[in-house]
Short mmCIF file of C-alpha atoms in Angstrom, two decimals:
data_model
loop_
_atom_site.label_atom_id
_atom_site.label_comp_id
_atom_site.label_asym_id
_atom_site.label_seq_id
_atom_site.Cartn_x
_atom_site.Cartn_y
_atom_site.Cartn_z
CA MET M 1 -6.85 15.19 23.47
CA LEU M 2 -6.57 11.58 22.31
CA ASP M 3 -9.86 9.68 22.57
CA PRO M 4 -9.11 6.17 21.36
CA SER M 5 -12.60 4.89 22.00
CA SER M 6 -14.25 7.15 19.45
CA SER M 7 -14.18 6.38 15.75
CA GLY M 8 -15.32 9.92 14.94
CA ARG M 9 -17.69 8.64 12.23
CA SER M 10 -21.36 9.01 11.52
CA ASP M 11 -21.34 7.14 8.20
CA GLY M 12 -22.63 3.79 9.29
CA GLY M 13 -19.14 2.36 9.75
CA PRO M 14 -17.87 0.42 12.75
CA THR M 15 -18.53 2.10 16.07
CA ALA M 16 -17.08 1.70 19.53
CA ASN M 17 -15.09 -1.42 18.71
CA PRO M 18 -11.88 -1.52 20.74
CA HIS M 19 -9.83 -3.30 18.08
CA ASP M 20 -11.04 -0.80 15.49
CA ALA M 21 -9.63 2.05 17.58
CA LEU M 22 -6.33 0.48 18.69
CA LEU M 23 -4.05 0.99 15.68
CA PRO M 24 -5.07 4.65 15.09
CA ALA M 25 -4.50 5.35 18.79
CA LEU M 26 -1.02 3.82 18.68
CA HIS M 27 -0.20 5.87 15.59
CA SER M 28 -1.41 9.05 17.29
CA LEU M 29 0.92 8.47 20.24
CA ASN M 30 3.91 7.49 18.12
CA ASP M 31 3.34 10.42 15.72
CA ARG M 32 3.24 12.98 18.46
CA VAL M 33 5.97 11.76 20.81
CA GLY M 34 8.11 9.47 18.67
CA TRP M 35 7.70 6.42 20.90
CA ILE M 36 5.07 4.73 23.08
CA SER M 37 5.65 4.43 26.81
CA GLU M 38 4.58 1.60 29.09
CA ALA M 39 2.19 3.99 30.80
CA ALA M 40 0.60 4.83 27.44
CA LEU M 41 0.11 1.14 26.66
CA ASP M 42 -1.48 0.63 30.05
CA TYR M 43 -3.79 3.60 29.45
CA LEU M 44 -4.89 2.22 26.07
CA SER M 45 -5.49 -1.20 27.58
CA ARG M 46 -7.79 0.24 30.24
CA ARG M 47 -9.45 2.82 27.98
CA LEU M 48 -10.22 0.32 25.22
CA THR M 49 -10.96 -2.59 27.58
CA LEU M 50 -8.38 -4.75 25.81
CA SER M 51 -5.92 -7.02 27.53
CA ALA M 52 -2.40 -5.71 28.04
CA ALA M 53 -1.15 -8.61 25.90
CA GLU M 54 -3.35 -7.56 22.96
CA VAL M 55 -2.16 -3.95 23.08
CA PHE M 56 1.47 -4.95 23.54
CA GLY M 57 1.21 -7.52 20.74
CA VAL M 58 0.01 -4.99 18.16
CA ALA M 59 2.47 -2.30 19.26
CA THR M 60 5.47 -4.64 19.04
CA SER M 61 4.46 -6.03 15.64
CA CYS M 62 4.76 -2.63 13.97
CA ALA M 63 8.23 -1.77 12.67
CA LEU M 64 7.43 1.96 12.78
CA PHE M 65 6.69 2.01 16.52
CA SER M 66 9.13 2.05 19.39
CA LEU M 67 8.44 1.14 23.01
CA ARG M 68 11.72 2.70 24.12
CA PRO M 69 12.62 6.39 24.30
CA ARG M 70 14.23 7.68 21.13
CA PRO M 71 14.74 11.02 19.35
CA ARG M 72 11.82 12.57 17.55
CA ARG M 73 13.62 12.11 14.25
CA VAL M 74 14.25 8.56 13.01
CA LEU M 75 16.02 7.61 9.79
CA HIS M 76 14.89 4.29 8.27
CA VAL M 77 17.41 2.91 5.76
CA CYS M 78 16.00 0.18 3.55
CA ALA M 79 17.69 -3.20 3.80
CA GLY M 80 15.39 -4.94 1.32
CA PRO M 81 16.79 -6.98 -1.57
CA ALA M 82 16.44 -4.26 -4.23
CA CYS M 83 18.28 -1.78 -2.01
CA ARG M 84 21.00 -4.27 -1.08
CA ALA M 85 21.53 -4.93 -4.79
CA THR M 86 22.04 -1.22 -5.41
CA GLY M 87 24.23 -0.16 -2.50
CA SER M 88 22.40 0.00 0.83
CA THR M 89 25.00 -2.14 2.62
CA PRO M 90 27.93 0.26 2.03
CA LEU M 91 25.54 3.15 2.77
CA CYS M 92 24.78 1.66 6.20
CA ARG M 93 28.48 1.12 6.90
CA THR M 94 29.21 4.74 6.12
CA LEU M 95 26.34 5.87 8.34
CA GLU M 96 27.89 3.83 11.16
CA ARG M 97 31.11 5.78 10.76
CA ARG M 98 29.41 9.17 10.43
CA LEU M 99 26.43 8.86 12.80
CA GLY M 100 27.41 5.94 15.01
CA PRO M 101 25.92 2.46 15.35
CA ALA M 102 22.34 1.79 14.30
CA GLY M 103 19.87 2.38 17.11
CA ARG M 104 22.10 4.83 18.97
CA PRO M 105 20.98 8.50 18.96
CA ALA M 106 23.42 11.02 17.45
CA GLY M 107 22.83 14.70 16.73
CA GLY M 108 19.13 14.46 17.55
CA VAL M 109 18.52 11.61 15.13
CA LEU M 110 18.50 7.83 15.34
CA TRP M 111 19.07 5.66 12.29
CA GLN M 112 18.15 2.03 11.83
CA PRO M 113 17.93 -0.57 9.05
CA SER M 114 14.39 -1.08 7.83
CA PRO M 115 12.44 -3.77 6.01
CA CYS M 116 11.58 -2.97 2.39
CA LEU M 117 10.25 0.60 2.12
CA GLY M 118 8.42 0.01 -1.18
CA LEU M 119 10.63 2.51 -3.03
CA CYS M 120 12.43 -0.21 -4.98
CA GLU M 121 12.52 1.58 -8.33
CA ARG M 122 14.57 4.34 -6.67
CA ALA M 123 16.81 2.08 -4.59
CA PRO M 124 18.68 2.45 -2.35
CA ALA M 125 16.07 4.30 -0.33
CA ALA M 126 15.71 5.95 3.05
CA LEU M 127 12.78 7.51 4.88
CA VAL M 128 12.83 10.03 7.73
CA PHE M 129 10.00 10.34 10.27
CA GLU M 130 9.93 13.28 12.64
CA ALA M 131 7.42 13.15 15.49
CA GLY M 132 5.49 16.27 16.36
CA ASP M 133 2.18 18.04 15.92
CA PRO M 134 1.95 17.52 13.00
CA PRO M 135 4.54 14.82 12.29
CA ARG M 136 6.74 15.26 9.21
CA THR M 137 8.34 12.88 6.73
CA ALA M 138 10.98 13.04 4.02
CA VAL M 139 12.27 10.56 1.44
CA THR M 140 15.75 10.24 0.00
CA ALA M 141 15.76 7.89 -2.97
CA PRO M 142 18.07 7.09 -4.52
CA SER M 143 20.05 7.72 -1.37
CA THR M 144 23.61 8.90 -1.19
CA VAL M 145 25.51 9.32 2.05
CA ASP M 146 25.43 13.11 1.86
CA SER M 147 21.75 13.39 0.88
CA THR M 148 20.71 10.91 3.54
CA ILE M 149 22.65 12.53 6.38
CA SER M 150 21.72 16.11 5.45
CA THR M 151 18.02 15.20 5.25
CA ALA M 152 18.17 13.26 8.51
CA LEU M 153 19.70 16.23 10.31
CA ASP M 154 17.34 18.79 8.76
CA LEU M 155 14.21 17.87 6.81
CA ARG M 156 14.38 21.18 4.94
CA HIS M 157 17.24 19.70 2.91
CA ALA M 158 14.98 17.01 1.44
CA ARG M 159 14.50 17.15 -2.31
CA PRO M 160 11.00 16.83 -3.80
CA GLU M 161 10.00 13.32 -4.77
CA PRO M 162 9.59 12.61 -8.50
CA PRO M 163 6.00 12.26 -9.78
CA ALA M 164 4.36 8.85 -9.85
CA GLU M 165 4.84 8.48 -13.61
CA ALA M 166 8.61 8.34 -13.07
CA ALA M 167 7.99 4.79 -11.84
CA VAL M 168 6.08 3.85 -15.03
CA PRO M 169 8.51 3.60 -17.96
CA GLN M 170 5.57 2.73 -20.27
CA ALA M 171 3.57 5.85 -19.29
CA GLY M 172 1.44 7.07 -22.20
CA ALA M 173 1.62 3.80 -24.18
CA GLU M 174 -1.61 2.96 -26.02
CA HIS M 175 -1.88 -0.63 -24.78
CA LEU M 176 -2.12 0.31 -21.10
CA VAL M 177 -5.36 -0.29 -19.22
CA LEU M 178 -4.50 -0.37 -15.52
CA LEU M 179 -1.78 2.30 -15.83
CA ARG M 180 -3.32 4.36 -18.62
CA ARG M 181 -3.97 7.53 -16.61
CA ILE M 182 -0.66 7.70 -14.78
CA GLY M 183 1.32 10.59 -16.18
CA GLN M 184 -1.65 11.70 -18.29
CA VAL M 185 -3.73 13.34 -15.54
CA ASP M 186 -3.16 15.33 -12.39
CA PRO M 187 -3.77 12.78 -9.61
CA ALA M 188 -5.06 15.55 -7.34
CA SER M 189 -7.73 16.64 -9.84
CA LEU M 190 -11.16 15.03 -9.85
CA SER M 191 -11.93 17.03 -13.00
CA ASP M 192 -9.00 15.40 -14.80
CA TYR M 193 -10.21 11.98 -13.73
CA LEU M 194 -13.74 12.69 -14.95
CA SER M 195 -12.43 13.98 -18.29
CA THR M 196 -10.78 10.61 -18.98
CA GLY M 197 -13.87 8.51 -18.34
CA GLY M 198 -13.61 8.39 -14.58
CA TYR M 199 -16.78 7.43 -12.70
CA THR M 200 -18.49 6.20 -15.89
CA ALA M 201 -18.26 2.70 -14.42
CA LEU M 202 -19.86 3.82 -11.15
CA HIS M 203 -22.80 5.37 -13.04
CA HIS M 204 -23.27 2.02 -14.81
CA ALA M 205 -23.03 0.18 -11.49
CA LEU M 206 -25.67 2.35 -9.85
CA ARG M 207 -28.08 1.66 -12.73
CA MET M 208 -27.38 -2.10 -12.78
CA GLY M 209 -27.51 -2.93 -9.09
CA PRO M 210 -25.54 -5.60 -7.19
CA ALA M 211 -26.74 -8.76 -8.98
CA GLU M 212 -26.10 -7.39 -12.46
CA ILE M 213 -22.65 -6.05 -11.47
CA ILE M 214 -21.66 -9.47 -10.21
CA ARG M 215 -23.07 -11.16 -13.35
CA LEU M 216 -21.07 -8.86 -15.62
CA VAL M 217 -17.82 -9.29 -13.68
CA LEU M 218 -18.37 -13.05 -13.60
CA ALA M 219 -18.94 -13.14 -17.37
CA SER M 220 -15.70 -11.23 -17.91
CA GLY M 221 -13.73 -13.97 -16.13
CA LEU M 222 -11.83 -11.31 -14.21
CA PRO M 223 -9.36 -13.13 -11.94
CA SER M 224 -8.15 -11.86 -8.62
CA ARG M 225 -4.55 -10.67 -8.65
CA ASP M 226 -4.30 -11.66 -5.00
CA GLY M 227 -2.32 -14.66 -3.83
CA ALA M 228 -5.24 -17.11 -3.93
CA GLY M 229 -6.31 -16.12 -7.44
CA VAL M 230 -10.03 -16.60 -6.62
CA PRO M 231 -12.27 -15.10 -9.35
CA VAL M 232 -13.38 -11.66 -8.23
CA ALA M 233 -17.08 -12.25 -8.87
CA ARG M 234 -17.10 -15.48 -6.84
CA SER M 235 -15.84 -13.67 -3.74
CA TRP M 236 -18.43 -10.95 -4.24
CA GLU M 237 -21.21 -13.47 -4.75
CA VAL M 238 -20.40 -15.23 -1.50
CA LEU M 239 -20.18 -11.99 0.49
CA ALA M 240 -23.37 -10.53 -0.99
CA GLY M 241 -25.27 -13.65 0.08
CA GLN M 242 -24.18 -13.50 3.72
CA ARG M 243 -27.03 -12.71 6.11
CA ASN M 244 -24.63 -11.76 8.89
CA ARG M 245 -24.29 -8.00 8.52
CA PRO M 246 -22.69 -5.54 8.18
CA HIS M 247 -20.36 -6.63 5.41
CA TYR M 248 -16.92 -5.09 4.97
CA LEU M 249 -14.64 -4.49 2.03
CA VAL M 250 -10.89 -4.17 2.55
CA CYS M 251 -8.41 -2.89 -0.02
CA ASP M 252 -5.06 -4.28 1.08
CA ALA M 253 -2.47 -1.68 0.03
CA ASP M 254 0.07 -2.77 2.61
CA GLU M 255 2.19 -4.63 0.00
CA SER M 256 4.89 -5.50 2.53
CA HIS M 257 6.28 -8.15 0.19
CA PRO M 258 9.89 -7.19 -0.76
CA GLY M 259 10.11 -5.72 -4.24
CA SER M 260 6.42 -4.74 -4.41
CA PHE M 261 5.48 -1.12 -5.11
CA ALA M 262 2.67 -1.16 -7.70
CA ASP M 263 0.06 -0.25 -5.06
CA ARG M 264 2.00 2.87 -4.14
CA VAL M 265 2.33 3.93 -7.78
CA LEU M 266 -1.40 3.43 -8.45
CA LEU M 267 -2.43 5.30 -5.32
CA GLU M 268 -0.06 8.19 -5.98
CA GLY M 269 -0.75 8.39 -9.73
CA ASP M 270 -4.45 7.42 -10.08
CA PRO M 271 -6.11 7.57 -6.65
CA PHE M 272 -9.66 8.20 -7.87
CA ALA M 273 -9.56 4.90 -9.78
CA VAL M 274 -9.02 3.08 -6.50
CA VAL M 275 -11.78 5.03 -4.75
CA GLU M 276 -14.23 4.40 -7.61
CA ALA M 277 -13.35 0.70 -7.74
CA MET M 278 -13.87 0.27 -4.00
CA THR M 279 -17.24 2.02 -4.28
CA ILE M 280 -18.38 -0.34 -7.04
CA ALA M 281 -17.19 -3.37 -5.06
CA GLY M 282 -18.99 -2.07 -1.98
CA ILE M 283 -22.27 -1.72 -3.87
CA ALA M 284 -21.91 -5.18 -5.44
CA THR M 285 -21.26 -6.92 -2.11
CA GLY M 286 -23.69 -4.97 0.06
CA SER M 287 -20.84 -3.41 2.04
CA ARG M 288 -21.64 0.05 3.33
CA HIS M 289 -18.16 0.60 4.72
CA GLY M 290 -14.66 -0.17 3.51
CA TYR M 291 -11.09 0.18 4.66
CA LEU M 292 -8.09 1.04 2.54
CA HIS M 293 -5.25 -0.46 4.56
CA LEU M 294 -2.15 1.48 3.52
CA ARG M 295 1.50 0.90 4.36
CA GLY M 296 2.76 3.23 7.06
CA GLU M 297 5.88 3.83 4.95
CA TYR M 298 3.83 5.53 2.20
CA PRO M 299 3.26 9.09 3.47
CA ARG M 300 2.75 10.62 0.02
CA ALA M 301 0.28 7.93 -1.06
CA ARG M 302 -1.64 8.54 2.16
CA ARG M 303 -1.89 12.28 1.48
CA VAL M 304 -2.95 11.79 -2.13
CA VAL M 305 -5.60 9.13 -1.55
CA THR M 306 -6.99 10.87 1.55
CA GLU M 307 -7.55 13.99 -0.54
CA ALA M 308 -9.18 11.91 -3.29
CA VAL M 309 -11.58 10.38 -0.76
CA ALA M 310 -12.49 13.84 0.54
CA GLN M 311 -13.16 15.18 -2.97
CA ALA M 312 -15.27 12.16 -3.93
CA ARG M 313 -17.30 12.50 -0.75
CA GLU M 314 -17.81 16.23 -1.31
CA LYS M 315 -19.19 15.61 -4.83
CA GLY M 316 -21.61 12.92 -3.67
CA LEU M 317 -19.59 10.09 -5.25
CA LEU M 318 -18.96 8.50 -1.87
CA GLY M 319 -20.94 8.28 1.36
CA ARG M 320 -24.67 8.13 1.90
CA ASP M 321 -27.12 8.09 -1.02
CA ILE M 322 -24.44 8.21 -3.73
CA LEU M 323 -25.58 10.52 -6.55
CA GLY M 324 -29.14 10.24 -5.25
CA SER M 325 -29.26 6.51 -6.00
CA GLY M 326 -30.29 5.38 -2.53
CA ARG M 327 -27.11 3.30 -2.28
CA SER M 328 -24.40 4.07 0.26
CA PHE M 329 -20.74 3.27 0.66
CA ASP M 330 -17.99 5.08 2.50
CA LEU M 331 -14.39 4.22 3.11
CA GLU M 332 -11.65 5.01 5.54
CA VAL M 333 -7.90 5.14 4.92
CA ARG M 334 -6.10 3.20 7.63
CA ARG M 335 -2.35 3.45 8.02
CA GLY M 336 -0.57 0.22 8.79
CA GLY M 337 2.63 -0.23 10.68
CA GLY M 338 3.36 -3.89 10.05
CA THR M 339 -0.05 -5.16 11.15
CA TYR M 340 -3.71 -5.19 10.15
CA PRO M 341 -6.38 -3.02 11.80
CA GLY M 342 -6.52 -3.92 15.46
CA ARG M 343 -4.64 -7.23 15.39
CA ARG M 344 -1.03 -8.35 15.56
CA GLY M 345 0.27 -9.27 12.11
CA GLU M 346 1.03 -13.00 12.28
CA PRO M 347 -0.02 -16.28 10.59
CA ARG M 348 -3.36 -17.63 11.79
CA GLY M 349 -3.55 -21.07 10.22
CA THR M 350 -5.16 -21.23 6.80
CA PRO M 351 -5.99 -17.94 5.01
CA PRO M 352 -9.62 -16.84 5.34
CA PHE M 353 -11.97 -18.02 2.64
CA PRO M 354 -14.01 -15.34 0.81
CA ALA M 355 -16.53 -13.63 3.07
CA GLU M 356 -15.44 -15.39 6.28
CA PRO M 357 -15.88 -13.35 9.48
CA VAL M 358 -12.55 -11.51 9.47
CA LEU M 359 -12.85 -7.78 10.14
CA LEU M 360 -14.53 -7.02 13.46
CA GLY M 361 -16.07 -10.48 13.37
CA ARG M 362 -18.11 -9.74 10.24
CA PRO M 363 -18.09 -11.16 6.68
CA THR M 364 -15.27 -9.48 4.78
CA VAL M 365 -13.69 -9.61 1.36
CA VAL M 366 -10.09 -8.47 0.90
CA HIS M 367 -8.64 -7.38 -2.45
CA SER M 368 -5.36 -5.90 -3.62
CA VAL M 369 -5.24 -2.49 -5.29
CA GLU M 370 -4.46 -4.09 -8.66
CA THR M 371 -7.46 -6.41 -8.39
CA LEU M 372 -9.81 -3.53 -7.66
CA VAL M 373 -8.60 -1.11 -10.35
CA ALA M 374 -9.30 -3.82 -12.96
CA VAL M 375 -13.05 -3.62 -12.13
CA PRO M 376 -14.08 -0.23 -13.66
CA PRO M 377 -12.72 -1.13 -17.13
CA VAL M 378 -14.81 -4.31 -17.09
CA LEU M 379 -17.99 -2.34 -16.43
CA THR M 380 -17.24 -0.05 -19.37
CA GLY M 381 -16.55 -2.91 -21.78
CA VAL M 382 -12.74 -2.77 -21.79
CA PRO M 383 -11.08 -6.21 -21.66
CA VAL M 384 -8.46 -6.58 -18.93
CA ALA M 385 -5.95 -9.20 -20.04
CA ASN M 386 -2.90 -7.53 -18.49
CA ARG M 387 -1.38 -7.51 -15.06
CA LEU M 388 1.26 -5.43 -13.30
CA TYR M 389 4.85 -6.46 -12.58
CA CYS M 390 7.29 -4.53 -10.41
CA VAL M 391 10.89 -4.96 -11.50
CA SER M 392 13.87 -3.59 -9.58
CA GLY M 393 17.45 -4.39 -8.62
CA ILE M 394 20.19 -4.38 -11.26
CA VAL M 395 17.84 -3.66 -14.18
CA ARG M 396 18.34 -0.57 -16.40
CA ARG M 397 14.78 0.80 -16.16
CA PRO M 398 13.21 -0.30 -12.88
CA GLY M 399 9.53 0.40 -12.44
CA VAL M 400 5.99 -0.93 -12.81
CA TYR M 401 5.21 -2.64 -16.11
CA GLU M 402 1.84 -3.67 -17.53
CA LEU M 403 2.18 -6.83 -19.61
CA PRO M 404 -0.18 -9.59 -20.76
CA ARG M 405 -0.83 -12.32 -18.24
CA GLY M 406 1.46 -15.24 -18.95
CA SER M 407 4.43 -13.06 -19.97
CA THR M 408 7.85 -14.50 -19.28
CA LEU M 409 10.61 -13.13 -17.11
CA HIS M 410 12.63 -12.70 -20.32
CA ARG M 411 9.93 -10.42 -21.79
CA LEU M 412 9.80 -8.33 -18.63
CA LEU M 413 13.58 -8.02 -18.54
CA ALA M 414 13.61 -6.92 -22.19
CA ALA M 415 10.92 -4.29 -21.55
CA ALA M 416 13.01 -2.96 -18.67
CA GLY M 417 16.10 -2.55 -20.85
CA GLY M 418 18.06 -5.53 -19.61
CA VAL M 419 20.72 -5.69 -16.92
CA ARG M 420 22.83 -2.65 -16.08
CA THR M 421 26.25 -2.35 -17.67
CA GLY M 422 28.91 -4.07 -15.60
CA ARG M 423 26.45 -6.28 -13.71
CA THR M 424 25.82 -9.99 -14.22
CA LEU M 425 22.43 -11.52 -13.55
CA ARG M 426 22.83 -14.30 -11.00
CA ALA M 427 19.28 -14.74 -9.76
CA ALA M 428 15.81 -13.23 -9.64
CA LEU M 429 13.41 -13.04 -6.71
CA VAL M 430 9.97 -13.64 -8.22
CA ASN M 431 7.23 -13.13 -5.63
CA GLY M 432 9.89 -13.93 -3.05
CA ALA M 433 10.98 -17.22 -4.64
CA LEU M 434 14.54 -17.49 -5.95
CA SER M 435 14.93 -18.27 -9.66
CA ARG M 436 18.13 -18.78 -11.62
CA PRO M 437 18.83 -17.18 -15.04
CA ALA M 438 17.94 -20.49 -16.69
CA ALA M 439 14.32 -19.79 -15.70
CA LEU M 440 14.04 -16.64 -17.84
CA ASP M 441 11.62 -18.31 -20.26
CA ARG M 442 9.20 -19.42 -17.56
CA GLN M 443 5.90 -17.59 -17.26
CA LEU M 444 5.57 -15.04 -14.50
CA PRO M 445 2.96 -15.83 -11.82
CA ALA M 446 -0.60 -14.81 -12.71
CA ALA M 447 -1.40 -14.04 -9.07
CA GLY M 448 0.44 -12.66 -6.09
CA PRO M 449 2.34 -9.38 -5.78
CA GLY M 450 4.01 -9.53 -9.21
CA SER M 451 7.39 -8.53 -7.77
CA VAL M 452 10.68 -9.26 -9.53
CA VAL M 453 14.05 -8.26 -8.07
CA LEU M 454 17.06 -8.94 -10.29
CA LEU M 455 20.23 -9.75 -8.40
CA ASP M 456 23.92 -10.38 -8.75
CA GLU M 457 26.37 -10.80 -5.90
CA GLU M 458 26.17 -7.92 -3.41
CA ARG M 459 28.65 -5.21 -4.35
CA GLU M 460 30.56 -2.69 -2.25
CA HIS M 461 29.51 0.32 -4.31
#
C-alpha cells in the first residue's frame, strides 16, 4: 500500500518531510495506474499536509504525468530539435493516419508528442511507458513508423537498446579522461570498475579529510561545468563552512536542455564513477546525504545507476562508516518528471548561490554529472582539461565527444565526420542559442550543457 509520508530510510537522510515524499508518491500512482485522479491528488494533499495547490502544481509540471484518464500504454514521440532534423515530423503525421490524432486512445495505446527525450544521437526517438505493477518501458530509436507502432502495440516487439559506448564515437581513445571507461568495462560490474582504478580517489579522500580534499581541488583549478561556471572547490568551501545542518549534495542528471544526453551516457556506461564522485563531494562538504536527480525519460540509466548504488553500499563504499573510516555518506536516486524533488519546476528569480538553503530548506550544492565525474581524476593526479560536447542533428557521427576546453564548433564538427551527404548546414543550436555557419570558428562554451544540434531546413523524410 502506498505510504507517501514515509521515506523508508534509516541512513540519516531527510525524514518525514512532505515535499520530500511528494514526487515519489506521484510517480507511484502514475506508474501503477497510468494517470492520477483528482481523488488521488486530494488524498496526497491531506496525507502529506500540503496545500492542494502545491500538489496540483507539481503534478501538472511533469510531462510524464496525466491528470486525465488514459490507456496504460503511452507512446511519447520526441519533438525536440535533433529529432525534427532527422524525421520526427513526418513520423508524427504518419502516426496520425495510422493511430489517429495525438492524445486520442487507439488500440489500447495513446500517442503524444514529447519534449526532448535525451536520445538525440539515435534520433528520431520514441519511448513507450506501460503502467502496471511493475511498470514497463521500451525505446525505439532511431524510430521508423513500423518499429514505433509495433512496439507501442506490444512491448515484446521492442529491440534491445545499443550499449552506452555506441553513443561515444571516440570510445577507447587514449586521450579520454571523462569517457575513458565507457566501452572498456562492464558498467554493471564493480570488479571491472575497481580493476581500472575505480575507488582509488575515494581511498585518497578518506585519508585526506574534507579540508585537504577542498585544497587539492582548489589547487587544480577545476571549473564547474554547470551554467554558472563557479569553481568546484569554492562551492564546496562555502557549503562545508555552513553551520546550518544537515547539508545536502544534489547531482542534477535531469539534463532537460534540448540536445543534451551526456549525463545519460555517463550513467549508463560508467555509473560507479558518478557514485564515487558524489561520495567524495559528500565527504568534502560535510553532506551525509545526497540526491541523484535523474530524468524520468531515462529508464535504463535509472536501472543501471540504482544497481551501482546497491553494490557500492553492499561493499561498504557507501552509507555509514565508509570502509571503517568513521565518515558517512549515502545517496538516493530520484526520478524526475519535469520538476525537482517536491517543487514545481519554474523560475524563482535569481539562481541560488552556492550553499544557499535550497533542498528542504537546508544548505545545498548542486552539480552536473560531468562536473562530478571530473573530481576523482583530480584526486589521483590526472589533469582534467577536457569537457564533453553532445552533437546531434544532421551530423554523420552523432554522439558525446570529449575535447579540450576552448575547442571550436568547427573542430567538433570535424570530429563528428561533418554534415551528412545531401544535407546543408544552415544553423547550429549551441546550448540552446542559434548560431549561423559563419560562427564555426568560435569557441564552444566552457560551461553549460555542452549541447550542439546541427540543423538545415526541416525535411519531409
